[in-house]
Amino acid sequence: MSDELLSKSATEIGALIRDKQVSPVEVTRQSLDYARSKNEQINAFVSFRDEQALAEAAQAEKEIAAGEVRGPLHGVPMALKDNLYVAGEVTTMSSKIHGEFVSEHDATTVAKLREAGVVLTGKLNMHEYAWGIDNNSPHFGPVHNPWNLDKVPGGSSGGSGAAVAADMSYSTLGTDTAGSIRIPSSANGLVGLKPTHGRVSKFGCFPLAWTLDHIGPMSKTVADAAAMLGAIAGFDRRDPTSVDAPVDDYLAGLGGDPNGLVIGVEEDYFFRDVDSEIERMVRARIDDLVARGATVKNVQIPSLRYSEWTELATSLSEASAIHHQDLLDRPQDMGSDIRFLFYLGELFSSVDYLQAQQARRQIKQEFTAALADVDVIMAPTLPVMAPDIGSEVADLNGSPVDLVQAFIRYTGPSNLTGLPALTVPAGLNDGLPVGLQLIGKAFDESTLLRVGGYVEESDPMGGTRAPHSASPVRAV
């Protein structure tokens, strides 16, 4: 085993395991050893499953030797965000209140990953109750960005993003209520997919806001994201928001070329108040696709001007309802940042919430109309770069702006509409990754992944990997 194997993508290491070139037991053992050695520096893990993981890897090895291959992720070790329940084991939500919570059942996504033969190595740090975007936990400490240890990794799935970027996990799942898959994926140079609302079951995931929550993959490559979605997608009657829609073969759907692709660009919202270098990189990636045969069509979504208030009213109201009793009984055990937000959420009236749902419906209708004329809408994932840990502001072309408001501004609309959204790396700005976001039609993740693959083919990162990873050199 070598550091080069740790830096492989999930589908790459899965192919080596499937072809019996490497043992899933040895891959799992090295992944665990390496993750432990890096954790003091990155702080991505909150717990490890050494004994259980090695037993699962041994079972995978036995099955593969017998020709019983479950799919492209069979035998691949990975850790999961600590708000996804694992039966009989502690799931903390990075909180003090649920610090010893043990579920009797696996989350549906966890069960599906087990069915795919994935080896679970541990649980990953996150912003408390998934209610934040910098992953600076008062209970478990801050997660550090592997591209620059002084910078935030994004959140709330910050441990997930940092773990994959640092090669501590081959892939993972994040949860996304206002951008918490795409924000840390962008900040860590990963591919992050928020599927259509209802595509992936949320049963066994501690909620933040019922109507906005999603679960999806955070991966090194588009192929990994496709394989992960293929493993976890599907109807689940235990989740009342689950939709019984056909599930594609997302891996098989990759490929082709962008000739004839129609890219939607919404200038008024998604290219307003954005870091100039981020804008340049995103437009350069769009130009790359145009040079390969794609066309650009300007679209208009006027109701986006209401999206920030609508997201705020919806998420704060729903989150405060979920945590209302703990806010009455144990407010001192919450981090000061989320306690403030839960109190704030109790100030919204029923009129405020219902008006927000009316605005939400209008935004979704306008997105649907815009997407009728294009294949995808492209935009920056984040309008600003990741700031230092502990900062409450980010830099926007020389001016300070509120970090939370800036980080969720371009990602929140896809939670309101439930439409699928994908972030892929667009390049590096002063040594930190920049993400490009694609928004697509409902239940058409295949198109998003295929187009994300076209962007990936141009190698916008130039083969560069995070300095604090297993192989911090230019990839070959």
XYZ file of C-alpha atoms in Angstrom:
476
model
C 0.000 0.000 0.000
C 1.125 3.555 -0.716
C -0.010 7.148 -0.341
C -0.780 7.061 -4.047
C -3.570 4.568 -3.361
C -5.015 6.818 -0.654
C -5.273 9.619 -3.209
C -7.297 7.478 -5.623
C -10.949 8.215 -6.179
C -13.602 5.886 -4.778
C -14.354 4.289 -8.149
C -10.640 3.921 -8.914
C -9.885 2.119 -5.645
C -13.107 0.151 -6.070
C -11.904 -1.123 -9.457
C -8.565 -2.177 -7.971
C -10.363 -4.030 -5.189
C -12.784 -5.644 -7.626
C -9.864 -6.818 -9.812
C -8.143 -8.198 -6.675
C -5.106 -5.974 -7.197
C -5.470 -4.685 -3.633
C -7.201 -6.082 -0.581
C -10.129 -4.169 0.933
C -8.765 -5.130 4.350
C -5.399 -3.516 3.631
C -7.051 -0.491 2.006
C -9.293 -0.063 5.052
C -6.434 -0.514 7.509
C -4.302 2.095 5.744
C -7.251 4.468 5.408
C -7.928 4.236 9.150
C -4.249 4.621 10.084
C -3.810 7.589 7.785
C -7.024 9.288 8.935
C -5.947 8.950 12.575
C -2.518 10.384 11.782
C -4.055 13.412 10.042
C -6.925 14.043 12.424
C -5.018 16.151 14.938
C -4.203 18.509 12.082
C -7.542 18.472 10.201
C -10.040 17.456 12.949
C -12.401 15.881 10.432
C -13.320 12.761 12.430
C -15.224 12.633 15.716
C -15.086 8.827 16.018
C -13.519 5.786 14.362
C -14.890 2.276 13.749
C -11.633 0.306 13.523
C -12.864 -3.109 14.626
C -16.204 -2.923 12.817
C -14.636 -1.511 9.652
C -11.996 -4.225 9.417
C -14.663 -6.889 9.910
C -16.769 -5.323 7.138
C -13.700 -5.184 4.873
C -12.937 -8.861 5.538
C -16.511 -9.751 4.604
C -16.203 -7.693 1.407
C -12.963 -9.493 0.531
C -14.644 -12.871 1.008
C -17.602 -11.902 -1.178
C -15.418 -10.497 -3.968
C -13.219 -13.610 -3.927
C -16.393 -15.643 -4.419
C -17.407 -13.492 -7.394
C -20.230 -11.801 -5.484
C -19.395 -8.208 -6.453
C -22.057 -5.754 -5.315
C -21.034 -2.810 -7.484
C -18.371 -0.135 -8.020
C -18.084 0.769 -4.322
C -17.766 -2.755 -2.917
C -15.014 -2.832 -0.307
C -14.351 0.926 -0.452
C -13.832 2.522 3.000
C -15.460 5.837 3.784
C -16.657 7.842 6.783
C -20.001 9.628 7.120
C -21.327 12.882 8.524
C -22.326 12.525 12.167
C -26.029 13.224 11.693
C -26.630 9.975 9.781
C -27.712 7.215 12.154
C -25.704 3.987 12.457
C -27.587 1.340 14.398
C -26.290 0.754 17.910
C -23.633 3.453 17.674
C -23.448 7.042 18.909
C -24.547 9.794 16.534
C -23.842 13.181 18.104
C -24.944 15.774 15.528
C -21.812 17.528 16.902
C -23.935 18.563 19.868
C -23.781 18.283 23.631
C -27.502 17.570 23.975
C -27.309 14.505 21.697
C -23.739 13.655 22.624
C -24.712 10.109 23.686
C -27.629 9.489 21.331
C -27.802 5.925 19.977
C -30.213 4.962 17.216
C -31.810 1.531 16.988
C -31.651 1.593 13.185
C -29.428 2.655 10.316
C -30.377 5.662 8.243
C -31.707 4.530 4.878
C -28.646 6.004 3.168
C -26.363 4.130 5.557
C -28.248 0.891 4.920
C -28.016 1.435 1.169
C -24.263 2.058 1.353
C -23.910 -1.167 3.338
C -25.893 -2.978 0.625
C -23.428 -1.555 -1.919
C -20.578 -3.078 0.090
C -19.157 0.176 1.453
C -16.962 -0.149 4.556
C -17.819 2.456 7.209
C -14.706 3.793 8.950
C -16.131 6.466 11.267
C -18.207 9.592 11.776
C -17.252 13.076 10.624
C -17.273 16.452 12.329
C -19.982 18.942 11.364
C -21.470 22.242 12.432
C -23.697 21.674 15.449
C -27.071 20.297 14.301
C -25.976 21.166 10.730
C -26.937 24.770 11.457
C -23.927 26.747 10.243
C -21.407 27.115 7.459
C -17.944 27.424 9.035
C -17.773 24.126 11.027
C -16.230 25.873 14.029
C -17.725 23.571 16.663
C -17.814 24.634 20.334
C -18.038 20.943 21.305
C -15.646 19.196 18.890
C -13.408 22.039 17.726
C -12.974 23.586 14.285
C -12.361 21.601 11.122
C -9.380 22.872 9.115
C -9.368 23.241 5.338
C -6.704 20.909 3.815
C -5.862 23.575 1.233
C -4.947 26.072 3.974
C -5.262 25.041 7.612
C -6.110 28.598 8.671
C -9.217 28.662 6.466
C -12.731 27.374 7.128
C -13.689 24.228 5.208
C -17.257 25.412 4.725
C -20.194 23.735 6.386
C -22.211 22.300 7.769
C -20.593 19.219 6.190
C -17.129 20.627 6.811
C -15.687 17.435 8.252
C -16.988 15.568 5.216
C -15.389 18.002 2.773
C -12.067 18.143 4.603
C -11.879 14.359 5.030
C -12.268 13.647 1.314
C -9.963 16.482 0.226
C -7.305 15.295 2.705
C -7.675 11.640 1.541
C -8.989 10.583 4.954
C -12.088 9.129 3.271
C -12.483 8.022 -0.343
C -15.908 9.630 -0.593
C -18.752 10.528 1.767
C -22.264 11.864 2.162
C -23.233 15.353 3.245
C -26.539 16.964 4.106
C -27.727 20.172 2.491
C -30.399 22.599 3.772
C -29.052 25.854 2.353
C -25.893 24.598 0.661
C -24.154 22.331 3.157
C -23.052 19.812 0.527
C -22.058 22.350 -2.101
C -20.438 24.955 0.164
C -17.772 22.643 1.658
C -17.374 20.810 -1.648
C -16.583 24.112 -3.351
C -14.266 25.243 -0.551
C -12.383 21.918 -0.581
C -12.152 21.389 -4.347
C -14.637 18.513 -4.520
C -17.644 17.427 -6.524
C -20.798 17.847 -4.439
C -24.308 16.865 -5.516
C -27.562 17.948 -3.887
C -30.106 15.653 -5.558
C -33.707 16.540 -6.282
C -35.806 16.757 -3.118
C -37.354 13.303 -2.713
C -34.687 11.482 -4.745
C -32.757 10.281 -1.660
C -34.462 9.195 1.565
C -33.855 11.283 4.670
C -35.075 8.588 7.052
C -32.544 8.239 9.856
C -30.982 11.661 9.347
C -31.501 14.176 12.143
C -33.450 17.040 10.532
C -32.573 20.701 10.334
C -35.541 21.966 8.277
C -37.949 19.306 7.008
C -38.837 20.824 3.638
C -35.318 21.988 2.754
C -33.115 19.055 3.827
C -31.318 16.850 1.290
C -28.639 14.112 1.440
C -26.071 13.650 -1.306
C -22.509 12.686 -2.225
C -19.298 14.643 -1.716
C -16.568 13.106 -3.851
C -13.242 13.526 -5.596
C -14.680 13.009 -9.079
C -17.939 13.178 -11.001
C -17.799 9.413 -11.506
C -17.619 8.933 -7.741
C -20.642 11.188 -7.247
C -22.530 9.192 -9.886
C -21.672 5.898 -8.196
C -22.656 7.243 -4.782
C -25.984 8.568 -6.031
C -26.679 5.250 -7.719
C -26.150 3.519 -4.381
C -28.384 5.771 -2.242
C -31.184 6.917 -4.587
C -34.653 5.415 -4.549
C -38.083 5.522 -2.974
C -38.470 4.903 0.765
C -41.944 4.763 2.288
C -40.464 5.615 5.705
C -39.659 9.132 4.440
C -42.885 11.076 3.747
C -41.031 13.365 1.327
C -39.605 10.489 -0.744
C -40.738 10.363 -4.379
C -41.202 7.140 -6.326
C -39.286 8.142 -9.459
C -37.145 5.966 -11.767
C -33.466 5.806 -10.808
C -30.991 6.076 -13.681
C -27.677 4.299 -14.118
C -25.762 7.485 -13.380
C -22.309 6.042 -14.045
C -23.342 4.661 -17.429
C -24.830 8.044 -18.312
C -21.484 9.839 -18.154
C -19.570 10.659 -21.319
C -20.384 12.113 -24.697
C -19.480 15.682 -25.551
C -21.001 19.138 -24.990
C -21.822 19.781 -28.626
C -25.422 21.012 -28.666
C -25.551 21.653 -24.929
C -27.567 24.764 -23.998
C -26.266 26.569 -20.904
C -28.532 28.981 -19.058
C -26.971 32.042 -17.417
C -28.962 34.194 -14.982
C -26.972 37.425 -14.764
C -29.078 39.535 -12.389
C -28.762 37.255 -9.349
C -25.992 34.712 -9.862
C -23.387 37.123 -11.236
C -24.176 40.072 -8.972
C -21.909 40.906 -6.026
C -19.405 38.157 -6.748
C -15.650 38.052 -6.272
C -14.125 39.162 -9.563
C -11.697 36.229 -9.783
C -14.439 33.698 -9.046
C -16.563 35.257 -11.784
C -13.657 35.140 -14.226
C -13.021 31.454 -13.568
C -16.670 30.432 -13.867
C -17.107 32.357 -17.122
C -13.883 30.782 -18.418
C -15.304 27.302 -17.806
C -18.483 28.285 -19.651
C -16.355 29.601 -22.520
C -14.498 26.269 -22.589
C -17.791 24.475 -23.178
C -18.862 26.970 -25.830
C -15.594 26.305 -27.650
C -16.569 22.625 -27.655
C -19.992 23.222 -29.179
C -22.240 24.417 -26.361
C -24.345 27.564 -26.581
C -25.329 30.096 -23.921
C -28.820 31.453 -23.386
C -29.619 34.210 -20.905
C -32.509 33.358 -18.594
C -34.439 35.493 -16.147
C -35.721 34.478 -12.722
C -37.002 37.759 -11.235
C -38.321 36.237 -7.995
C -34.784 35.290 -6.958
C -34.659 38.721 -5.326
C -36.931 37.248 -2.637
C -34.973 34.033 -2.189
C -32.728 35.080 0.703
C -35.648 36.196 2.868
C -37.676 33.147 1.835
C -34.862 30.760 2.731
C -34.336 32.520 6.064
C -38.017 32.502 7.051
C -38.439 28.860 6.088
C -35.269 27.408 7.568
C -35.364 29.383 10.816
C -39.037 28.600 11.435
C -38.696 24.878 10.762
C -35.423 24.514 12.689
C -36.808 26.351 15.714
C -39.862 24.078 15.731
C -37.607 21.011 15.797
C -35.471 22.336 18.657
C -38.188 24.223 20.566
C -38.254 21.975 23.630
C -34.478 21.805 23.971
C -34.388 25.586 23.618
C -36.716 25.796 26.632
C -35.010 23.097 28.704
C -31.293 23.171 27.805
C -30.331 26.406 26.017
C -27.038 26.537 27.916
C -25.958 23.302 26.228
C -26.220 24.769 22.728
C -23.461 26.676 20.979
C -24.086 30.411 21.193
C -24.382 30.751 17.413
C -27.133 28.196 16.923
C -28.927 29.209 20.138
C -29.255 32.717 18.722
C -30.641 31.347 15.449
C -33.205 29.159 17.218
C -34.386 32.128 19.282
C -34.551 34.194 16.101
C -36.632 31.501 14.413
C -39.289 31.766 17.093
C -39.927 35.390 16.108
C -41.402 34.514 12.704
C -45.194 34.448 12.588
C -47.396 31.977 10.752
C -48.080 34.787 8.275
C -44.345 35.198 7.650
C -43.912 31.464 7.072
C -46.883 31.128 4.724
C -45.888 34.205 2.740
C -42.443 32.658 2.369
C -44.049 29.526 0.921
C -45.929 31.635 -1.615
C -42.669 33.288 -2.675
C -41.046 29.864 -2.769
C -43.700 28.580 -5.171
C -43.128 31.540 -7.469
C -39.362 31.008 -7.470
C -39.815 27.346 -8.356
C -42.230 28.153 -11.174
C -39.784 30.643 -12.684
C -36.888 28.172 -12.417
C -38.983 25.511 -14.123
C -39.867 27.917 -16.933
C -36.227 28.967 -17.376
C -35.026 25.347 -17.448
C -37.552 24.485 -20.153
C -35.323 26.343 -22.630
C -31.888 25.182 -21.421
C -30.192 21.979 -20.276
C -28.602 23.427 -17.140
C -28.109 26.779 -15.440
C -24.495 27.607 -14.577
C -23.334 29.972 -11.839
C -20.654 30.359 -9.196
C -21.174 28.075 -6.204
C -19.900 30.695 -3.741
C -19.562 34.436 -4.358
C -16.591 34.760 -1.959
C -13.519 32.779 -0.951
C -13.210 30.872 2.323
C -12.096 33.205 5.166
C -9.966 32.435 8.209
C -11.391 30.228 10.950
C -13.213 32.401 13.476
C -14.053 35.177 11.026
C -17.686 36.244 10.733
C -17.064 38.125 7.498
C -15.685 37.339 4.067
C -13.944 39.596 1.575
C -15.929 40.664 -1.472
C -13.685 42.631 -3.815
C -12.101 44.488 -0.918
C -15.212 44.967 1.233
C -16.282 42.850 4.230
C -19.617 41.015 3.914
C -21.484 38.758 6.331
C -20.066 35.251 5.917
C -23.268 33.238 6.396
C -25.328 35.432 4.087
C -22.635 35.345 1.400
C -21.996 31.598 1.566
C -25.649 30.564 1.174
C -26.709 33.238 -1.342
C -26.127 31.153 -4.494
C -26.849 27.722 -3.002
C -30.075 28.420 -1.073
C -32.409 28.763 -4.093
C -31.969 25.091 -5.016
C -33.109 24.070 -1.550
C -36.192 26.249 -1.870
C -37.074 24.754 -5.246
C -35.883 21.222 -4.529
C -34.114 21.185 -7.899
C -30.873 19.208 -8.226
C -27.622 21.160 -8.058
C -24.018 20.101 -8.557
C -20.756 21.871 -7.775
C -17.544 20.985 -9.596
C -14.083 22.562 -9.283
C -13.529 25.540 -11.585
C -9.954 26.387 -10.669
C -7.729 27.802 -7.955
C -7.678 31.362 -6.652
C -4.670 32.200 -4.484
C -4.247 28.530 -3.635
C -7.897 27.907 -2.711
C -10.498 26.068 -4.797
C -13.319 27.805 -6.677
C -16.557 25.976 -7.457
C -18.899 26.140 -10.445
C -22.548 25.317 -9.755
C -24.934 23.605 -12.146
C -28.702 23.606 -11.521
C -30.928 21.212 -13.441
C -34.428 19.933 -14.002
C -36.175 17.906 -11.309
C -34.999 14.271 -11.200
C -32.539 14.891 -14.036
C -29.340 14.358 -12.093
C -27.980 12.426 -15.064
C -27.689 15.600 -17.127
C -26.027 17.493 -14.286
C -23.463 14.742 -13.797
C -22.785 14.432 -17.515
C -22.232 18.196 -17.874
C -20.167 18.263 -14.689
C -18.009 15.642 -16.348
C -17.450 17.948 -19.327
C -16.133 20.629 -16.958
C -13.970 18.086 -15.156
C -12.419 16.922 -18.451
C -10.830 20.342 -18.937
C -8.839 19.812 -15.692
C -9.490 23.286 -14.275
C -7.423 22.489 -11.160
C -4.396 21.664 -13.302
C -3.894 18.400 -11.456
C -3.163 20.221 -8.206
C -4.196 18.516 -4.961
C -4.631 19.875 -1.446
C -1.272 20.515 0.271
C -2.487 18.614 3.348
C -3.441 15.372 1.584
C -1.798 11.993 1.094
C -0.132 13.024 -2.174
C 0.143 16.831 -2.080
C 1.659 17.061 -5.516
C 0.451 17.690 -9.010
C -1.532 14.637 -10.103
C -0.253 12.620 -13.041
